[in-house]
mmCIF file of C-alpha atoms in Angstrom:
data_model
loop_
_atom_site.group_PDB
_atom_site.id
_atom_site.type_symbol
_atom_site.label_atom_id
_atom_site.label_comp_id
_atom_site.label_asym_id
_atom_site.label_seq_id
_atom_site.Cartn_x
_atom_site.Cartn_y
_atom_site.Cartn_z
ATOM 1 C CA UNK A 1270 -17.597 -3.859 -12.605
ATOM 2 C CA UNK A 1271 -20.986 -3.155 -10.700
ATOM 3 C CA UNK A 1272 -24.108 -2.897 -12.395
ATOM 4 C CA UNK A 1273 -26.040 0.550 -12.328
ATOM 5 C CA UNK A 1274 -29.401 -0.772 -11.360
ATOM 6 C CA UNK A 1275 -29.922 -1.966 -7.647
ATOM 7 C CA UNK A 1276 -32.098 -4.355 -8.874
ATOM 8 C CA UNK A 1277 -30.106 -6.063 -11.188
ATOM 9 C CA UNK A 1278 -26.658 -5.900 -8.868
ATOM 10 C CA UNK A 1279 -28.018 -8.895 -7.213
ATOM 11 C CA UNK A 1280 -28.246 -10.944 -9.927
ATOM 12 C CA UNK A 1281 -24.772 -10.105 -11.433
ATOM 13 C CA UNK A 1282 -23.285 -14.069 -10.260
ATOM 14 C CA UNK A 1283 -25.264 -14.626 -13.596
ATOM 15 C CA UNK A 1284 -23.377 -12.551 -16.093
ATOM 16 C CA UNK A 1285 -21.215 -15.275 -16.629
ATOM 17 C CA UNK A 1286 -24.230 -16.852 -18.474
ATOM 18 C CA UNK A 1287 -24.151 -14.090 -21.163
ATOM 19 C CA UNK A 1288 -20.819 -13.904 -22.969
ATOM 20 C CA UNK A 1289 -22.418 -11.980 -25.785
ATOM 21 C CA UNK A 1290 -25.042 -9.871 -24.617
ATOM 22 C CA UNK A 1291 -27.430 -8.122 -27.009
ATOM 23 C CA UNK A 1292 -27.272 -4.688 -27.601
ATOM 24 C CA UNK A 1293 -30.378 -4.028 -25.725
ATOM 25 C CA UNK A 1294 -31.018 -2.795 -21.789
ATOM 26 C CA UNK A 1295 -33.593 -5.215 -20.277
ATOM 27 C CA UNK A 1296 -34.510 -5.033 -16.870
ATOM 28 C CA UNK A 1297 -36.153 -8.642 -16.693
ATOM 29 C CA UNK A 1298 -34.216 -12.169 -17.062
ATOM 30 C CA UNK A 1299 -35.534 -14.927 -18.709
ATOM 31 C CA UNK A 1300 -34.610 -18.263 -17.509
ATOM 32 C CA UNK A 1301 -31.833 -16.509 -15.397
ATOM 33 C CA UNK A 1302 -30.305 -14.918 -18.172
ATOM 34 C CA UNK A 1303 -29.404 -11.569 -18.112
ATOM 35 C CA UNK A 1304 -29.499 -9.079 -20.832
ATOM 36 C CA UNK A 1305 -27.042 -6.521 -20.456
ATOM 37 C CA UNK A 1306 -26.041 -3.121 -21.911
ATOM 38 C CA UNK A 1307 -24.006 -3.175 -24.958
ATOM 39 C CA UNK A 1308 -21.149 -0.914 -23.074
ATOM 40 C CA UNK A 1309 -20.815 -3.849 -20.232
ATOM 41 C CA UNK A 1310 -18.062 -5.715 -21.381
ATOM 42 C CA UNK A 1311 -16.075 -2.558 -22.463
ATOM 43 C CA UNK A 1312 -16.584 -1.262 -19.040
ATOM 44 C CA UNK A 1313 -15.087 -4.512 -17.967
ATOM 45 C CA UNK A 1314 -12.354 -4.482 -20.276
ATOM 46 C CA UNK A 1315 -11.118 -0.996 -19.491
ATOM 47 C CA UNK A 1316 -11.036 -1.823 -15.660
ATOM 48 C CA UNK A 1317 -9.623 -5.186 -16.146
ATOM 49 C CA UNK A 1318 -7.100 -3.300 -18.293
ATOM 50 C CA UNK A 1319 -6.060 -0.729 -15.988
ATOM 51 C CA UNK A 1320 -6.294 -2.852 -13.161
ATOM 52 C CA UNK A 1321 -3.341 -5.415 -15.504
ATOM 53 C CA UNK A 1322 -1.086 -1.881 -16.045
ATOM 54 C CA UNK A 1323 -0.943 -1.034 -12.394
ATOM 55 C CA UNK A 1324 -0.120 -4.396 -11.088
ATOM 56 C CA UNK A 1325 3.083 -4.520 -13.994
ATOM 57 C CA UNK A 1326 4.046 -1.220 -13.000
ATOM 58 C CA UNK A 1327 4.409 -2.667 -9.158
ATOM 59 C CA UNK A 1328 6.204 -5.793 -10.686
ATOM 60 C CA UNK A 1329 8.704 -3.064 -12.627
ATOM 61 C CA UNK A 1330 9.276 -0.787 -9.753
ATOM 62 C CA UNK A 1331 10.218 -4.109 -7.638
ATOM 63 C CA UNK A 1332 12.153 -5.769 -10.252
ATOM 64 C CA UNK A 1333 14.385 -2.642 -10.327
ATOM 65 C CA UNK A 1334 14.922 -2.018 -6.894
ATOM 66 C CA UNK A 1335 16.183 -6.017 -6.219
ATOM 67 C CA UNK A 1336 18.082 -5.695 -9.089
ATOM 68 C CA UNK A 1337 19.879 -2.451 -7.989
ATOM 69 C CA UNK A 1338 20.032 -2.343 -4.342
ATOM 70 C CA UNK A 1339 20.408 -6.298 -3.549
ATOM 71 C CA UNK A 1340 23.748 -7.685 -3.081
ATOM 72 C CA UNK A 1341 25.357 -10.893 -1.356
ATOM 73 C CA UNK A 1342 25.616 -11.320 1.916
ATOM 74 C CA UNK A 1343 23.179 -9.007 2.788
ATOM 75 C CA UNK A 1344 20.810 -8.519 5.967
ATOM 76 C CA UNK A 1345 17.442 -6.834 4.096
ATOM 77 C CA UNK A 1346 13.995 -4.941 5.563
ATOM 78 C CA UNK A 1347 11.241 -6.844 3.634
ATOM 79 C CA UNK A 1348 8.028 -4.445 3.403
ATOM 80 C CA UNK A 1349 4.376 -4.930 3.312
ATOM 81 C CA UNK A 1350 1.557 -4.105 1.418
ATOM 82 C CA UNK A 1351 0.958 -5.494 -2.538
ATOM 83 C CA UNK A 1352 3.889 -3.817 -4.101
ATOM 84 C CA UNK A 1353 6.720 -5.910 -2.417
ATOM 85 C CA UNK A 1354 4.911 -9.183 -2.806
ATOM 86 C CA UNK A 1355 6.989 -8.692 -6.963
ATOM 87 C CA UNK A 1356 10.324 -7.824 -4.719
ATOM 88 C CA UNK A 1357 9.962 -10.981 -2.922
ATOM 89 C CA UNK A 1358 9.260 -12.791 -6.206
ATOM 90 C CA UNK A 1359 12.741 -10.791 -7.711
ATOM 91 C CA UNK A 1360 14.474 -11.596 -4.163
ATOM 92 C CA UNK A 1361 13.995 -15.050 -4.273
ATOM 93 C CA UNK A 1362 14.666 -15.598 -7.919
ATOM 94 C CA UNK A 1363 17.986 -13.830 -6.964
ATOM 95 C CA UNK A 1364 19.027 -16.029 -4.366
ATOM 96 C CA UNK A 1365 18.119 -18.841 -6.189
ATOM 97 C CA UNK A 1366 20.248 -17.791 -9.476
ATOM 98 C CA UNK A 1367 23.257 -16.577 -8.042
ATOM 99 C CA UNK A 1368 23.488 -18.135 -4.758
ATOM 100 C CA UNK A 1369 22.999 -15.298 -2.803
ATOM 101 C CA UNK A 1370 23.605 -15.183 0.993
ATOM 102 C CA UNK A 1371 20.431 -12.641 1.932
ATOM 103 C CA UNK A 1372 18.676 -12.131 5.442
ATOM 104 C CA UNK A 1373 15.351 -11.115 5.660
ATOM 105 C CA UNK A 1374 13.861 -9.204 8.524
ATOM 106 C CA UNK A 1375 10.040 -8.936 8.114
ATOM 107 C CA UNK A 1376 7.955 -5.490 8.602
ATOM 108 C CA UNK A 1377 4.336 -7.621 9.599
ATOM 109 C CA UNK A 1378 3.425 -11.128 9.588
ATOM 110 C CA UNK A 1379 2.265 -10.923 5.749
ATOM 111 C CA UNK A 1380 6.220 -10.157 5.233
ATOM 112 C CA UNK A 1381 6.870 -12.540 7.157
ATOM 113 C CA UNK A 1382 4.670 -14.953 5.425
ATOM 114 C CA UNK A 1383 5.949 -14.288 2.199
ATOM 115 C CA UNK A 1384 9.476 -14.705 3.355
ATOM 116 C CA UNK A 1385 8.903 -18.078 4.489
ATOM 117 C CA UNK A 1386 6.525 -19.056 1.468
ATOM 118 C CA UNK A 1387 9.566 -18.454 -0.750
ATOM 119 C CA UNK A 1388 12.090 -20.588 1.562
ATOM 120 C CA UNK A 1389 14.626 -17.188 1.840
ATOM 121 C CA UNK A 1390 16.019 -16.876 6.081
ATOM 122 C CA UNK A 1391 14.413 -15.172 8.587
ATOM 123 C CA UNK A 1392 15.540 -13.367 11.164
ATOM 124 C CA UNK A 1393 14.700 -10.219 13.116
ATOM 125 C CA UNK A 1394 15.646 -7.198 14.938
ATOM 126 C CA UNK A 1395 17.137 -8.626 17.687
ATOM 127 C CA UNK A 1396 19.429 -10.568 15.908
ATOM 128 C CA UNK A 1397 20.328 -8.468 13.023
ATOM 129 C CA UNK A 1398 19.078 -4.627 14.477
ATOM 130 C CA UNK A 1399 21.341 -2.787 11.912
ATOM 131 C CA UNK A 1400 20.396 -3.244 8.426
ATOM 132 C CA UNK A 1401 21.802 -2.900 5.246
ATOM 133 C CA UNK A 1402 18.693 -2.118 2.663
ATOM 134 C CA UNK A 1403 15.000 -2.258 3.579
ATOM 135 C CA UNK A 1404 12.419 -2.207 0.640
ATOM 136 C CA UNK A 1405 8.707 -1.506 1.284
ATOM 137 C CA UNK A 1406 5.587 0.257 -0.448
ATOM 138 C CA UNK A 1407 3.972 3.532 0.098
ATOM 139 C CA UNK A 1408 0.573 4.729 -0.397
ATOM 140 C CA UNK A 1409 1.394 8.005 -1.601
ATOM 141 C CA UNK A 1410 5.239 10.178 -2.509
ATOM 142 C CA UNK A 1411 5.440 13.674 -2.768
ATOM 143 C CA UNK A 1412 8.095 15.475 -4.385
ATOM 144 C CA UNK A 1413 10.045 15.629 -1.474
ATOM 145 C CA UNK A 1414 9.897 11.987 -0.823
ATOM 146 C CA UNK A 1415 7.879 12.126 1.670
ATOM 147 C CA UNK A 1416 5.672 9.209 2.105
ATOM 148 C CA UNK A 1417 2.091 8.091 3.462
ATOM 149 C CA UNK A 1418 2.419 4.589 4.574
ATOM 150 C CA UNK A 1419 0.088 2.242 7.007
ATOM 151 C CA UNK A 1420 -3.005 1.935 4.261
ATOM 152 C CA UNK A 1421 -2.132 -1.984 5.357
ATOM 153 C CA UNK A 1422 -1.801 -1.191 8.753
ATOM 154 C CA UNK A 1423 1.618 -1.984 9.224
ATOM 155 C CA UNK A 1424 3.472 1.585 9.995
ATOM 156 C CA UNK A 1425 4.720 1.108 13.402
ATOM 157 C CA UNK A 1426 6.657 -2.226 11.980
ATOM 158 C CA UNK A 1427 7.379 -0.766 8.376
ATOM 159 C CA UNK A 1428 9.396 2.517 10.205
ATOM 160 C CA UNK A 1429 10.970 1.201 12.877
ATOM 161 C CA UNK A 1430 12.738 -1.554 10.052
ATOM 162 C CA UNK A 1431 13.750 1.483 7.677
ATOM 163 C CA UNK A 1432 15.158 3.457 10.534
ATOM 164 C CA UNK A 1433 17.279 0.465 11.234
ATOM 165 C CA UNK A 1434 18.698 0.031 7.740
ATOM 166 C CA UNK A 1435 21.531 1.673 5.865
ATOM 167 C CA UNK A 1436 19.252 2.637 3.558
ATOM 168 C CA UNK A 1437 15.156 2.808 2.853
ATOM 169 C CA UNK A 1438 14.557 1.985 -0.863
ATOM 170 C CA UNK A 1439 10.636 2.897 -2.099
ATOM 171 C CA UNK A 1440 8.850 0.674 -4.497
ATOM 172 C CA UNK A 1441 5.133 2.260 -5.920
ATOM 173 C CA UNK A 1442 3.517 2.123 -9.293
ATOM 174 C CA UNK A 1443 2.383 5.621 -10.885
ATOM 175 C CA UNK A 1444 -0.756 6.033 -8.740
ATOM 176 C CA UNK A 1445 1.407 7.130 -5.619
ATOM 177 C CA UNK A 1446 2.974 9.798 -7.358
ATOM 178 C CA UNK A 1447 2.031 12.956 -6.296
ATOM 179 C CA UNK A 1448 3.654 16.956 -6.284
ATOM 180 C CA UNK A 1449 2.199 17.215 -2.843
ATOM 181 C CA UNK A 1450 0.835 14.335 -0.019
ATOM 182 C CA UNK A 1451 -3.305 14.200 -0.651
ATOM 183 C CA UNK A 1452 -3.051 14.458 -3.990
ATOM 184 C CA UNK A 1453 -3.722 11.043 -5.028
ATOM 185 C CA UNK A 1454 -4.216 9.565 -1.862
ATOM 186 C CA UNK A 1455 -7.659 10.640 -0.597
ATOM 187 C CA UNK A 1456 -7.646 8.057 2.720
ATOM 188 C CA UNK A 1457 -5.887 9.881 5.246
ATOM 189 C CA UNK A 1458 -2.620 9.558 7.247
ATOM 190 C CA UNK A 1459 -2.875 6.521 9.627
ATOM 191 C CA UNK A 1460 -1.661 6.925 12.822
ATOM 192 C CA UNK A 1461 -1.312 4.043 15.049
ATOM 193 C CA UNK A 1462 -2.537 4.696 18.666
ATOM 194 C CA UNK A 1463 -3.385 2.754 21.715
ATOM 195 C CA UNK A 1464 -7.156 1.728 22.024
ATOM 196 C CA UNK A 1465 -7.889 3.616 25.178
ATOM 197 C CA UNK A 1466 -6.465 6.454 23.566
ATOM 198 C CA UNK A 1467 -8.528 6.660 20.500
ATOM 199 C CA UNK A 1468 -11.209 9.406 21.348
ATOM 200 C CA UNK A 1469 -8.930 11.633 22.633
ATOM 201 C CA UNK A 1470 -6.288 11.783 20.021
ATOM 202 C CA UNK A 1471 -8.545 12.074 17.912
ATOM 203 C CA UNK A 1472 -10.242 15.304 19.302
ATOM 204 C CA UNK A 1473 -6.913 16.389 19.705
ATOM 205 C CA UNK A 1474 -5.703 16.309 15.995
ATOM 206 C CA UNK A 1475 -8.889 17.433 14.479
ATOM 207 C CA UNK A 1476 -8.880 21.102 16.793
ATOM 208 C CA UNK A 1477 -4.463 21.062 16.238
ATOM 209 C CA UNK A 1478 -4.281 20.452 12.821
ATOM 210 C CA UNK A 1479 -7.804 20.343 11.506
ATOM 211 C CA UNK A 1480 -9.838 17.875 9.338
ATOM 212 C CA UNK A 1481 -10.940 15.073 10.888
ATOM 213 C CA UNK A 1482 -9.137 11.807 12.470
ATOM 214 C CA UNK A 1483 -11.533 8.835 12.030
ATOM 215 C CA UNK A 1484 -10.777 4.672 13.414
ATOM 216 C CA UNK A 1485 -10.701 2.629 10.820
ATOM 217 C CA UNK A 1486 -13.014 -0.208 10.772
ATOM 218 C CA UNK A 1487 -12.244 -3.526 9.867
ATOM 219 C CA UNK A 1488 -14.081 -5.278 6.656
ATOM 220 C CA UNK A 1489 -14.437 -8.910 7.595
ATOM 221 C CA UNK A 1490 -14.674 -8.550 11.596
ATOM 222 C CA UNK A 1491 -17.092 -6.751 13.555
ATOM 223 C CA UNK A 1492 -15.274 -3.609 14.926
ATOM 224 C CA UNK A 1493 -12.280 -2.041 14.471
ATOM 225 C CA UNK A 1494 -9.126 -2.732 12.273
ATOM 226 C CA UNK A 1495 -5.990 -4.177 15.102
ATOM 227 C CA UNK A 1496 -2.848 -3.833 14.446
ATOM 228 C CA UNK A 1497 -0.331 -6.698 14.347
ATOM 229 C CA UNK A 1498 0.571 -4.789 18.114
ATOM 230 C CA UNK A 1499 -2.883 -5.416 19.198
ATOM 231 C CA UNK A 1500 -3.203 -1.384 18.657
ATOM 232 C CA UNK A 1501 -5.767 0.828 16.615
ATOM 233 C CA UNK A 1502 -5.347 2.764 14.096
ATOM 234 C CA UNK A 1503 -7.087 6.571 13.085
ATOM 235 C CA UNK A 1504 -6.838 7.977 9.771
ATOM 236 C CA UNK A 1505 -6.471 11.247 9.562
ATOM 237 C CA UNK A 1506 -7.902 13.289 6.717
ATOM 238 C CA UNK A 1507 -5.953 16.265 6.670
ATOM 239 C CA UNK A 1508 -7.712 20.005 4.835
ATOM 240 C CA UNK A 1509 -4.497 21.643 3.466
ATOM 241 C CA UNK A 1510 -0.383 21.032 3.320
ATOM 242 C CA UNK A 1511 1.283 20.960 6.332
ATOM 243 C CA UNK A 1512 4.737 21.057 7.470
ATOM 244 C CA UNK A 1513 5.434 17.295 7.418
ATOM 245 C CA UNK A 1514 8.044 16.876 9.546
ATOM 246 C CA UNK A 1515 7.148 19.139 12.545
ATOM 247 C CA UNK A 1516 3.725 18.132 12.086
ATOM 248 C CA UNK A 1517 4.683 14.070 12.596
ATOM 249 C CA UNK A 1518 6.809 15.167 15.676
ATOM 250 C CA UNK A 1519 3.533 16.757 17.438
ATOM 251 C CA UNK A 1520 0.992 13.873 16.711
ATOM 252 C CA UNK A 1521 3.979 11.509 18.086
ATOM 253 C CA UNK A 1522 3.822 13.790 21.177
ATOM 254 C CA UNK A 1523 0.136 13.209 21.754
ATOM 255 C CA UNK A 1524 -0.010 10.711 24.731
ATOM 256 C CA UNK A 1525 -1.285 7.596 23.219
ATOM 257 C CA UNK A 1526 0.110 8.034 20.046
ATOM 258 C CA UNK A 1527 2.091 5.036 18.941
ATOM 259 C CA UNK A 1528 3.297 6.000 15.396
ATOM 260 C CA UNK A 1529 2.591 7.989 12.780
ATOM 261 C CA UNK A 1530 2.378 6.914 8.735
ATOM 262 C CA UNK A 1531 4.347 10.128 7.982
ATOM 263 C CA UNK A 1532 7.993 9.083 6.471
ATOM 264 C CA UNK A 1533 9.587 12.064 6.674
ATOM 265 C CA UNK A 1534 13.692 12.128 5.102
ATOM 266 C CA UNK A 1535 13.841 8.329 5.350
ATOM 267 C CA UNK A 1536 13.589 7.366 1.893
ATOM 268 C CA UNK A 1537 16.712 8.117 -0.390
ATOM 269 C CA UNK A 1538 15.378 6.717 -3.117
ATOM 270 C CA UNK A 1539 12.323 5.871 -4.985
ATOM 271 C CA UNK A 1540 11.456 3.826 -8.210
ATOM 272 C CA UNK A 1541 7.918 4.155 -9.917
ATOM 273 C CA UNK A 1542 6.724 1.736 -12.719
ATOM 274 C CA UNK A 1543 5.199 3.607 -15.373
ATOM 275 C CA UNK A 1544 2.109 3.758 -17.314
ATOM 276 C CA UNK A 1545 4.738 3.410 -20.518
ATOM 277 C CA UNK A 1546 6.534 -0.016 -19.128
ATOM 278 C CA UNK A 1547 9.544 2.902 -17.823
ATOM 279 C CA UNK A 1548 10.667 3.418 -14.618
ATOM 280 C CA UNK A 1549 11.058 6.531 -13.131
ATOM 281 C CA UNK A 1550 13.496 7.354 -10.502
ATOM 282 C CA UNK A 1551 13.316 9.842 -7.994
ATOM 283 C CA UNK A 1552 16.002 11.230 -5.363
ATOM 284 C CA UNK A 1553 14.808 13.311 -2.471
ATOM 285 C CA UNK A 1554 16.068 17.028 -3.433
ATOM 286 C CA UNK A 1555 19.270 18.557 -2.453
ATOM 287 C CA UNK A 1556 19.128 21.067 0.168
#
């Protein structure tokens, strides 16, 4: 929660002090305690709250995904982003339980990371290049199941692993539901490009398509966000629906242009957890 008042946003570290607060606004502190508006803590609780139901409904979508699409002696895409860090959990539990023979093939090194954090095998594409299941996040799903992914910066990994596997499985929790792709997700799609690249394509998109393409800057370096293939990475904040699929085939034309975050018929299947504690199940539409 953030406080309204510039002033007193500095001196939040001290709201810990006051666990009941009087129901009075006071801009001044007294012996470093701060008075606080009666509303506070159910501002709090409401965010806290929501914050609790989204992260369940990742941990349900997960849960059901393992549970349906995971089988022994299986080679598996392991995605990135917060979402699959529950399938990992529901993986190894799996493997653990019922002695499961599973191979994991990492989309990033954060997948990779988690793979090896929970003791299941590693391996990669140039051991095990055909797949038999890959899992992974998305940022947003229309009703086509087409996906924005690469919010974490991991699309060039994330689609080269699903286009390897049998078949591409989609985990999200009810905020990346959407009838059509901008809906919810108000960030762009990323598009991973070389760094020498970056002005152009960038030009390029915005007088093609329209809207704007901007780099994404990093939060805790100086500079730009780099890719786990030393790359950068433009999001592109489209004005209007486009026609996805011949729309990711002309950015990928753009020289420069290393990937796009449009998943275009790749996904067969996705599961959303629900507000409700459901999940909700949804098959690309038949043509």
């Amino acid at each position: 929660c953030k406080w309204k008042s510039p002033e007193t946003r500095r001196w939040s570290r001290f709201a810990v002090l006051v666990q009941s607060a009087p129901a009075l606004w006071s801009p001044t502190y007294t012996s470093r305690r701060l008075v606080v508006p009666n509303n506070y803590k159910h501002v709090c609780l409401f965010s806290q709250s929501a914050a609790n139901m989204a992260e369940e409904a990742k941990k349900l979508a997960a849960y059901a995904a393992v549970d349906n699409h995971i089988q022994n002696n299986q080679v598996v895409g392991v995605g990135s982003g917060s979402t699959i860090v529950y399938a990992v959990d529901r993986l190894a539990e799996r493997v653990r339980q019922e002695k499961l023979n599973i191979v994991c093939v990492p989309t990033s090194f954060q997948a990779r990371q988690l793979i090896l954090q929970h003791g299941l095998t590693l391996s990669d594409l140039d051991r095990h290049p055909e797949l038999d299941v890959a899992i992974d996040g998305a940022d947003e799903v229309d009703e086509d199941l087409t996906l924005i992914k690469g919010g974490g910066g991991c699309l060039t990994q994330e689609k080269i692993v699903a286009g390897c596997a049998k078949h591409f499985v989609v985990i999200a929790d009810y905020r990346k539901d959407s009838i059509a792709l901008g809906q919810q997700w108000k960030k762009g799609v990323p598009i991973e490009v070389i760094p020498m690249a970056h002005v152009p394509i960038s030009r390029t998109i915005a007088k093609r398509f329209g809207g704007e393409a901007h780099l994404r800057m990093a939060v805790s370096k100086a500079g730009p966000v780099v890719t786990d293939n030393s790359n950068f990475i433009l999001d592109w904040k489209f004005e209007h629906a486009q026609n996805w699929k011949e729309v990711n085939t002309a950015i990928k034309m753009i020289p420069g242009v290393v990937e796009t975050g449009l998943f275009v018929g790749m996904a067969e299947r996705a599961y959303f957890g629900m507000e409700d504690g459901s999940v909700q199940v949804r098959d690309p539409p038949v043509n």
